[in-house]
Amino acid sequence: MRRRKERFEEFDWHVLAVALVLSLIGCVFVWSTTIGQETGRFPLVARQVAYIGVSMPLIAVLVRVPYPSLARMSVPAYGIALLTLVALLVWGAARRETRGWVQLPLGFSLQPAEFTKLAVILMLAAYLRFRGPPTRWRDLVGPFVLAGIPMALIAKQPDLGGAITLVPVLIAMVLVAGAPIARLLSLFLIVAVVGVGFYYSPFIKDYQRGRIDAFFESIPEKTAEAQAYRAAGDHKNARKAEQELSVIKRQSNFQVYHAMISIGSGGLTGQKIGKGKHNRLGFLPERHNDFIFAVIGEEWGFVGSSIVLWLSYLLITLIFLIAGRTRDAFGRLLCVGVGTWLGAQTFINTGVATGLLPVTGLTLPFLSAGGSSMVASFLGVAVVLNVGAHRVTALDGYSFDRGGFAYGEPTGRRRR
Amino acid sequence: MQVSGRLRLLMIVFAGAFAAVEARLVHLQFRTREFWQKEALEARTDVRTVNAARGDLLDCWGRPLAVSRPQHTLSFAYGPFRQNTPIGQIRAASRILGLLPAYRDGSPSVAGILASPLEWSRLVLERSESDLAALPSQLRRDFGFYVRRLLGLSETQYTKAKNERGGPNLPLFTITGEDRDAVLARVVDAVVAQRAALAELARTAEQTEDVLVARVDEEITTLEGEVQRALDLGGIQPGAKQEALIRRDLEYRARELFRDVEFSAVFAVNLAPDVYAGFEVHDEERRFYPPETEDICPILIGKVNDPPEFLVKQTEERRARLLQLQSLPPEQMDQDTVLEIDRLRSMIRETDYLPDEEMGGLGLEALLESQLRGKRGWRYVETDSSGQDQTLLSSEPPLRGANVRLTLDSRLQAAAERVLAKKNWPGAIVLIDPTDGAIRAMATWPCPTRKQLREDYAELTKDPRAPLFHRVYQSPKNPPAPGSVFKIVTTAAALEAHTIGTGHVFECERSITRGRTTLNCLFHHGPLPLDVAFQKSCNVYYYKLGEAVGIEPIVAMAKRLGMGRSTGFGDPKFLELPDPSTSLREIDCAIRLTSTEKKSITNTMRSAIGQATFDDTTPLQIAAMIAPFANGGNVVRPYLIDIIGDTKAPREAPKSAGLSRSTIDTIAHAMTLVCEQGGTAGPDPNELRDLRPYRVSGKTGTAQVAKSDGTLDKTHAWFAGIVPHDAPKLLFAVFLENIGEHGGDVAAPLFNRLLEQPEMLEFLDMDPVAPPADPPNGPKKSPSKDSKSKSGAPRDPRKER
């Protein structure tokens, strides 16, 4: 008993508490988006609570397994993840235009891509832990290939957002593993230059370029332009501008337009929970999952959405702090991977809802409706908690790789 | 230290990223907040107009002549039709094919698809994916959608089957794995089933299937035209994403097909939405002319039609102007602009005509448009994203138009029209209340039926019989002269001027010569006293009388009796109405007398018998002119509109003509003599005429008509007077245009026929009298001839039997 207690000395309740608060806020707003329009056997919010309920015992179990043993599970987990993704591509049911879903009984469905991300993080952490700091160019090939294969498979579903989340995860993990910053920066520059060049190249079709332009088009400015034409009595140009505006609003940037309306009309304190007009009248698309942040913006206003945003930041900061306290590279990389994953997904999701980024279709961790996202996020938290709780044990000489710490002990330098 | 620094770097990067989102929140929720709130309001609210019911037109007993009642209107929207019905799917798919040069020759009309369903199905289903390769991706997808729906596959099944089969060169019908003929037979069967459904729908509108299909095709053509115009305006290529948006806006707009369909259409359309997709039935207050009264002088009652093009265009201009003003920057918004915006907005919302709104287009419907129309209401509603109303934010209920009660008695009117129609002589009958001039009936012939007016208006305008002229107050040619009916005025002028006494005798020598002009009489009457000359309508007597009185007293008397001016019964200015161009405009009845004519003795003589100076009159005027001899000396001004809403329409009170009692009595008595034995309208079985039982007094007239080249045309026949003469209930004027016969021979018998009508007898509270033609051999010796008294005492008509 004493030993067990000692083992859980460093169990970080803060991380779990913040994650729980976020998921409860999520439940409130999932409820708000579904008032009066439930048709299924299980109300969405009840399912959401059930997912949280399912996640808690999972965390309890996972935290008890010392994390170094996870490293042994990394290869099978990665393999299963890849196999699942391939299987999904081949037999996956077409749903919402993506083949990323597995139908389960009772109307539930599973989105394996969410769990795949965790498997990839595990694999990368184990790989980087054994290979040591990727200081040379060719050291980067391994992690890039390991992350690249599932990214390609996820992107093929097609779920571009799910694939893109893995990019910051990969970069953060190789960065923390010790890759030279200059190399990563130069890589980034190359990607940026290629991207910009691609925009002006003939490979990209006009309508695709139009979509990119539409993203950068500011709706209020375009409206002002149309109004100026009207005021000058130039009805022809005004009609043309209005037509373009209508295409942006109703087609090329339809979802974000309504998300921005929702957030913008929230103001300082919002329209109260369950009273957001744009949400309640059904104008906001995907409001219970991808655009739940817009509902928060409308019903809780600036105050509420800022609280949610910075609570999420607090969560990843706490995770990074655990990483900072962990001297073992594997544990640290796991924390960095999970933290970056959650942080990147939160940033991309809120960035899309506020019109900062183009639409990708990512959930907001802990807040969006959906069991896979919720359980996967809590599993990520469980891994972090595990690292936090077991890092002392890990340092106590329990070596999981039998060969001791294989490389230059970056954690050793912090020893006081 | 290095790694810890890298963790810190990560945290800083995330802090920066989240700060960017926060900055974006500030931008949206503070800096552009008003804009988004406005956009939100615009997205979720809608102003819906509610049409007001038109006011009813009622006759003097409150019988409806034109009412508003809810009607079921069948309308059509192409969008749901093309998505959900086999014919629509084939049509939409062939339209996409038509964009390819190889298939350009097909014109996919619904009628065409119904005529040869197999050919069109094959055209669509035998295409392969490679056939469509030249189309933009959006159109390829659309084409796939229609094929999928035609084959009855779900999206999953279709995609799966398409990916699993041989390759892009296989025709699309192979997707189901069935035999080609089986697939085609299934599709053709679906088309045939829909055709049967359409025939059923056409029946509810009392149309044939072909008419319905033609209307649908017409609306689709209109739609394609609108789409093309919108595309041209925006410079959009076919197949571009914008086209889909424009199409969605236009294709889901319901377009009216037929009004007044049967109620069963509501059931059909709602119970079988798959074959009737696109067809809608909705209730609307629409003008309805009750069958019992619908053919009552439709050119007088009028009709409703869609507002003219220029009004619709005017609304569009106002809308553009409103948008312009609303877009002005705040610093340019002065008081006037704000007022103009309010004015424009309320005009567009409330008073401007909607393209399918009913607008009075003729007759009283046009004259009383502003009263009958009412005011449109609106509902400002909050809708959900699918456009369903959720909350009513504010509203203004529609204001029903005012009911208008006419002085017309629809039963008398019907009787008068029936009598005229039976003879089929162009002419008019007008019946007026003698005390105040209320018009009880104004029948004209030829008169179109309501159906003709609705359907063949253009032909009616070209008809040489001029059926659109209401001969009671209008004339297709020169206005008619009153002829001998005018002798009433000459007599009154002579008696009032004391030129002659009541017993004065002039001799009729058959003709009279003044200067080089010889004027004739019909008979050689010999010496005649005034009342007999009036009874027999001796022209020579009146030439001499006119000569004795002179032109000026006669003109003065005519004016005193209300001639020489329009009666003003439908004058918008008099009724304090705005002036619509209306079919109620009376002809000008001015008395024209030049100074040379004033000096001409023959002109004076001819004027005395109602030609020359006084040759511009209308039956309405003639009937009104007799009023003083029926009501004790008051001149009345005829009016038709009695009550608008709950206020009495403006009218002129009867005022004394200033005639002496003896003049009135003498003329009234002379008028009774006209209908007695020996009078021009006296009993005559050959003319099927015996007006005595109905106690009619009157004056016949036969007016000469000069053609434009100066030669004589066929004469007009007149008969005007009072019935019953002892207790006047009606003034009447019968006018037969270019009949070529004498008033006593045609106009008086015609009025006799009218008196025999049950409606007329009921109105006059008289008993029916056997037609005078009963004894075929010779005139019936009337016992009343002996008991004829100069005092004009009432006689019991029952004695006549």
mmCIF file of N, CA, C and O in Angstrom, chain B residues 49-102:
data_model
loop_
_atom_site.group_PDB
_atom_site.id
_atom_site.type_symbol
_atom_site.label_atom_id
_atom_site.label_comp_id
_atom_site.label_asym_id
_atom_site.label_seq_id
_atom_site.Cartn_x
_atom_site.Cartn_y
_atom_site.Cartn_z
ATOM 1 N N THR B 49 -45.354 39.280 -47.253
ATOM 2 C CA THR B 49 -46.514 40.123 -47.499
ATOM 3 C C THR B 49 -47.775 39.280 -47.412
ATOM 4 O O THR B 49 -47.773 38.101 -47.716
ATOM 5 N N VAL B 50 -48.830 39.910 -46.957
ATOM 6 C CA VAL B 50 -50.128 39.241 -46.880
ATOM 7 C C VAL B 50 -51.088 40.060 -47.716
ATOM 8 O O VAL B 50 -51.352 41.221 -47.412
ATOM 9 N N ASN B 51 -51.558 39.480 -48.794
ATOM 10 C CA ASN B 51 -52.448 40.227 -49.684
ATOM 11 C C ASN B 51 -53.792 40.483 -49.026
ATOM 12 O O ASN B 51 -54.311 39.629 -48.312
ATOM 13 N N ALA B 52 -54.319 41.662 -49.287
ATOM 14 C CA ALA B 52 -55.634 41.996 -48.750
ATOM 15 C C ALA B 52 -56.695 41.471 -49.699
ATOM 16 O O ALA B 52 -56.491 41.427 -50.909
ATOM 17 N N ALA B 53 -57.811 41.082 -49.120
ATOM 18 C CA ALA B 53 -58.925 40.664 -49.968
ATOM 19 C C ALA B 53 -59.539 41.899 -50.599
ATOM 20 O O ALA B 53 -59.634 42.956 -49.975
ATOM 21 N N ARG B 54 -59.938 41.786 -51.846
ATOM 22 C CA ARG B 54 -60.587 42.894 -52.530
ATOM 23 C C ARG B 54 -61.996 43.070 -51.990
ATOM 24 O O ARG B 54 -62.646 42.088 -51.606
ATOM 25 N N GLY B 55 -62.443 44.306 -51.933
ATOM 26 C CA GLY B 55 -63.805 44.564 -51.474
ATOM 27 C C GLY B 55 -64.825 44.002 -52.454
ATOM 28 O O GLY B 55 -64.539 43.798 -53.619
ATOM 29 N N ASP B 56 -66.022 43.752 -51.954
ATOM 30 C CA ASP B 56 -67.067 43.203 -52.814
ATOM 31 C C ASP B 56 -67.794 44.320 -53.550
ATOM 32 O O ASP B 56 -67.868 45.446 -53.075
ATOM 33 N N LEU B 57 -68.359 43.966 -54.682
ATOM 34 C CA LEU B 57 -69.277 44.855 -55.383
ATOM 35 C C LEU B 57 -70.672 44.261 -55.215
ATOM 36 O O LEU B 57 -70.889 43.091 -55.523
ATOM 37 N N LEU B 58 -71.610 45.076 -54.691
ATOM 38 C CA LEU B 58 -72.948 44.556 -54.407
ATOM 39 C C LEU B 58 -73.971 45.371 -55.165
ATOM 40 O O LEU B 58 -73.747 46.551 -55.473
ATOM 41 N N ASP B 59 -75.102 44.750 -55.450
ATOM 42 C CA ASP B 59 -76.155 45.541 -56.072
ATOM 43 C C ASP B 59 -76.991 46.201 -54.965
ATOM 44 O O ASP B 59 -76.649 46.105 -53.787
ATOM 45 N N CYS B 60 -78.086 46.879 -55.343
ATOM 46 C CA CYS B 60 -78.769 47.700 -54.347
ATOM 47 C C CYS B 60 -79.437 46.866 -53.264
ATOM 48 O O CYS B 60 -79.768 47.356 -52.199
ATOM 49 N N TRP B 61 -79.637 45.582 -53.517
ATOM 50 C CA TRP B 61 -80.235 44.716 -52.504
ATOM 51 C C TRP B 61 -79.148 43.959 -51.745
ATOM 52 O O TRP B 61 -79.460 43.084 -50.951
ATOM 53 N N GLY B 62 -77.904 44.234 -52.021
ATOM 54 C CA GLY B 62 -76.816 43.510 -51.368
ATOM 55 C C GLY B 62 -76.487 42.203 -52.059
ATOM 56 O O GLY B 62 -75.736 41.390 -51.524
ATOM 57 N N ARG B 63 -77.041 41.980 -53.240
ATOM 58 C CA ARG B 63 -76.678 40.755 -53.956
ATOM 59 C C ARG B 63 -75.271 40.920 -54.521
ATOM 60 O O ARG B 63 -74.925 41.976 -55.050
ATOM 61 N N PRO B 64 -74.429 39.892 -54.379
ATOM 62 C CA PRO B 64 -73.029 40.051 -54.797
ATOM 63 C C PRO B 64 -72.874 40.047 -56.317
ATOM 64 O O PRO B 64 -73.434 39.201 -56.999
ATOM 65 N N LEU B 65 -72.140 41.008 -56.811
ATOM 66 C CA LEU B 65 -71.788 41.043 -58.233
ATOM 67 C C LEU B 65 -70.349 40.591 -58.429
ATOM 68 O O LEU B 65 -69.988 39.994 -59.423
ATOM 69 N N ALA B 66 -69.499 40.931 -57.454
ATOM 70 C CA ALA B 66 -68.086 40.509 -57.496
ATOM 71 C C ALA B 66 -67.651 40.384 -56.042
ATOM 72 O O ALA B 66 -67.866 41.299 -55.253
ATOM 73 N N VAL B 67 -67.096 39.242 -55.702
ATOM 74 C CA VAL B 67 -66.689 39.036 -54.311
ATOM 75 C C VAL B 67 -65.270 38.500 -54.262
ATOM 76 O O VAL B 67 -64.700 38.109 -55.277
ATOM 77 N N SER B 68 -64.694 38.497 -53.075
ATOM 78 C CA SER B 68 -63.402 37.854 -52.872
ATOM 79 C C SER B 68 -63.649 36.574 -52.135
ATOM 80 O O SER B 68 -64.415 36.547 -51.182
ATOM 81 N N ARG B 69 -63.019 35.517 -52.579
ATOM 82 C CA ARG B 69 -63.150 34.292 -51.797
ATOM 83 C C ARG B 69 -61.865 33.504 -51.943
ATOM 84 O O ARG B 69 -61.145 33.636 -52.939
ATOM 85 N N PRO B 70 -61.559 32.680 -50.944
ATOM 86 C CA PRO B 70 -60.314 31.925 -51.034
ATOM 87 C C PRO B 70 -60.380 30.928 -52.182
ATOM 88 O O PRO B 70 -61.372 30.227 -52.336
ATOM 89 N N GLN B 71 -59.337 30.942 -52.967
ATOM 90 C CA GLN B 71 -59.284 30.011 -54.089
ATOM 91 C C GLN B 71 -58.044 29.159 -53.957
ATOM 92 O O GLN B 71 -57.036 29.589 -53.428
ATOM 93 N N HIS B 72 -58.114 27.973 -54.472
ATOM 94 C CA HIS B 72 -56.938 27.109 -54.494
ATOM 95 C C HIS B 72 -56.183 27.382 -55.779
ATOM 96 O O HIS B 72 -56.744 27.255 -56.864
ATOM 97 N N THR B 73 -54.960 27.801 -55.614
ATOM 98 C CA THR B 73 -54.148 28.092 -56.782
ATOM 99 C C THR B 73 -53.086 27.011 -56.922
ATOM 100 O O THR B 73 -52.413 26.666 -55.954
ATOM 101 N N LEU B 74 -52.964 26.498 -58.117
ATOM 102 C CA LEU B 74 -51.965 25.461 -58.376
ATOM 103 C C LEU B 74 -50.710 26.141 -58.902
ATOM 104 O O LEU B 74 -50.767 26.893 -59.869
ATOM 105 N N SER B 75 -49.607 25.915 -58.229
ATOM 106 C CA SER B 75 -48.377 26.510 -58.738
ATOM 107 C C SER B 75 -47.305 25.436 -58.871
ATOM 108 O O SER B 75 -47.467 24.306 -58.414
ATOM 109 N N PHE B 76 -46.234 25.831 -59.492
ATOM 110 C CA PHE B 76 -45.226 24.862 -59.904
ATOM 111 C C PHE B 76 -43.842 25.428 -59.629
ATOM 112 O O PHE B 76 -43.565 26.586 -59.918
ATOM 113 N N ALA B 77 -42.992 24.602 -59.018
ATOM 114 C CA ALA B 77 -41.592 24.985 -58.838
ATOM 115 C C ALA B 77 -40.743 23.904 -59.494
ATOM 116 O O ALA B 77 -40.942 22.711 -59.248
ATOM 117 N N TYR B 78 -39.829 24.326 -60.335
ATOM 118 C CA TYR B 78 -39.084 23.362 -61.129
ATOM 119 C C TYR B 78 -38.108 22.556 -60.281
ATOM 120 O O TYR B 78 -37.870 21.375 -60.540
ATOM 121 N N GLY B 79 -37.534 23.184 -59.255
ATOM 122 C CA GLY B 79 -36.485 22.527 -58.459
ATOM 123 C C GLY B 79 -36.888 21.156 -57.940
ATOM 124 O O GLY B 79 -36.269 20.142 -58.289
ATOM 125 N N PRO B 80 -37.944 21.069 -57.109
ATOM 126 C CA PRO B 80 -38.347 19.756 -56.602
ATOM 127 C C PRO B 80 -38.777 18.810 -57.719
ATOM 128 O O PRO B 80 -38.574 17.612 -57.620
ATOM 129 N N PHE B 81 -39.351 19.376 -58.780
ATOM 130 C CA PHE B 81 -39.811 18.555 -59.900
ATOM 131 C C PHE B 81 -38.634 17.824 -60.544
ATOM 132 O O PHE B 81 -38.667 16.623 -60.747
ATOM 133 N N ARG B 82 -37.554 18.563 -60.815
ATOM 134 C CA ARG B 82 -36.440 17.923 -61.507
ATOM 135 C C ARG B 82 -35.702 16.949 -60.598
ATOM 136 O O ARG B 82 -35.112 15.981 -61.051
ATOM 137 N N GLN B 83 -35.745 17.210 -59.298
ATOM 138 C CA GLN B 83 -35.015 16.317 -58.400
ATOM 139 C C GLN B 83 -35.757 15.026 -58.128
ATOM 140 O O GLN B 83 -35.142 13.977 -57.973
ATOM 141 N N ASN B 84 -37.079 15.091 -58.054
ATOM 142 C CA ASN B 84 -37.816 13.970 -57.489
ATOM 143 C C ASN B 84 -38.695 13.202 -58.439
ATOM 144 O O ASN B 84 -39.180 12.141 -58.094
ATOM 145 N N THR B 85 -38.986 13.743 -59.620
ATOM 146 C CA THR B 85 -39.898 13.008 -60.483
ATOM 147 C C THR B 85 -39.146 12.493 -61.705
ATOM 148 O O THR B 85 -38.193 13.128 -62.162
ATOM 149 N N PRO B 86 -39.582 11.346 -62.253
ATOM 150 C CA PRO B 86 -38.849 10.782 -63.391
ATOM 151 C C PRO B 86 -38.782 11.738 -64.584
ATOM 152 O O PRO B 86 -37.712 11.884 -65.194
ATOM 153 N N ILE B 87 -39.916 12.387 -64.896
ATOM 154 C CA ILE B 87 -39.885 13.290 -66.058
ATOM 155 C C ILE B 87 -38.900 14.417 -65.799
ATOM 156 O O ILE B 87 -38.087 14.771 -66.664
ATOM 157 N N GLY B 88 -38.945 14.957 -64.585
ATOM 158 C CA GLY B 88 -38.026 16.038 -64.229
ATOM 159 C C GLY B 88 -36.584 15.593 -64.313
ATOM 160 O O GLY B 88 -35.717 16.329 -64.813
ATOM 161 N N GLN B 89 -36.321 14.385 -63.855
ATOM 162 C CA GLN B 89 -34.936 13.898 -63.880
ATOM 163 C C GLN B 89 -34.452 13.720 -65.316
ATOM 164 O O GLN B 89 -33.335 14.110 -65.659
ATOM 165 N N ILE B 90 -35.324 13.153 -66.164
ATOM 166 C CA ILE B 90 -34.928 12.980 -67.569
ATOM 167 C C ILE B 90 -34.691 14.340 -68.206
ATOM 168 O O ILE B 90 -33.706 14.558 -68.909
ATOM 169 N N ARG B 91 -35.575 15.278 -67.890
ATOM 170 C CA ARG B 91 -35.451 16.601 -68.496
ATOM 171 C C ARG B 91 -34.155 17.283 -68.061
ATOM 172 O O ARG B 91 -33.420 17.832 -68.881
ATOM 173 N N ALA B 92 -33.887 17.229 -66.767
ATOM 174 C CA ALA B 92 -32.692 17.903 -66.254
ATOM 175 C C ALA B 92 -31.426 17.249 -66.800
ATOM 176 O O ALA B 92 -30.469 17.933 -67.173
ATOM 177 N N ALA B 93 -31.446 15.903 -66.870
ATOM 178 C CA ALA B 93 -30.264 15.220 -67.379
ATOM 179 C C ALA B 93 -30.069 15.540 -68.858
ATOM 180 O O ALA B 93 -28.942 15.782 -69.310
ATOM 181 N N SER B 94 -31.172 15.575 -69.631
ATOM 182 C CA SER B 94 -30.995 15.883 -71.056
ATOM 183 C C SER B 94 -30.566 17.324 -71.262
ATOM 184 O O SER B 94 -29.878 17.630 -72.239
ATOM 185 N N ARG B 95 -30.967 18.206 -70.354
ATOM 186 C CA ARG B 95 -30.503 19.585 -70.487
ATOM 187 C C ARG B 95 -28.989 19.644 -70.345
ATOM 188 O O ARG B 95 -28.300 20.336 -71.095
ATOM 189 N N ILE B 96 -28.465 18.893 -69.373
ATOM 190 C CA ILE B 96 -27.006 18.872 -69.190
ATOM 191 C C ILE B 96 -26.343 18.288 -70.436
ATOM 192 O O ILE B 96 -25.358 18.829 -70.947
ATOM 193 N N LEU B 97 -26.946 17.214 -70.962
ATOM 194 C CA LEU B 97 -26.396 16.630 -72.194
ATOM 195 C C LEU B 97 -26.401 17.647 -73.325
ATOM 196 O O LEU B 97 -25.487 17.681 -74.146
ATOM 197 N N GLY B 98 -27.443 18.459 -73.351
ATOM 198 C CA GLY B 98 -27.584 19.448 -74.421
ATOM 199 C C GLY B 98 -26.439 20.436 -74.470
ATOM 200 O O GLY B 98 -26.236 21.111 -75.485
ATOM 201 N N LEU B 99 -25.675 20.540 -73.381
ATOM 202 C CA LEU B 99 -24.525 21.451 -73.376
ATOM 203 C C LEU B 99 -23.365 20.873 -74.177
ATOM 204 O O LEU B 99 -22.426 21.575 -74.531
ATOM 205 N N LEU B 100 -23.426 19.556 -74.425
ATOM 206 C CA LEU B 100 -22.372 18.936 -75.212
ATOM 207 C C LEU B 100 -22.733 19.038 -76.693
ATOM 208 O O LEU B 100 -23.887 18.829 -77.057
ATOM 209 N N PRO B 101 -21.761 19.325 -77.536
ATOM 210 C CA PRO B 101 -22.077 19.509 -78.955
ATOM 211 C C PRO B 101 -22.752 18.271 -79.568
ATOM 212 O O PRO B 101 -23.630 18.395 -80.412
ATOM 213 N N ALA B 102 -22.378 17.075 -79.095
ATOM 214 C CA ALA B 102 -22.887 15.860 -79.721
ATOM 215 C C ALA B 102 -24.385 15.684 -79.511
ATOM 216 O O ALA B 102 -25.054 15.002 -80.269
#
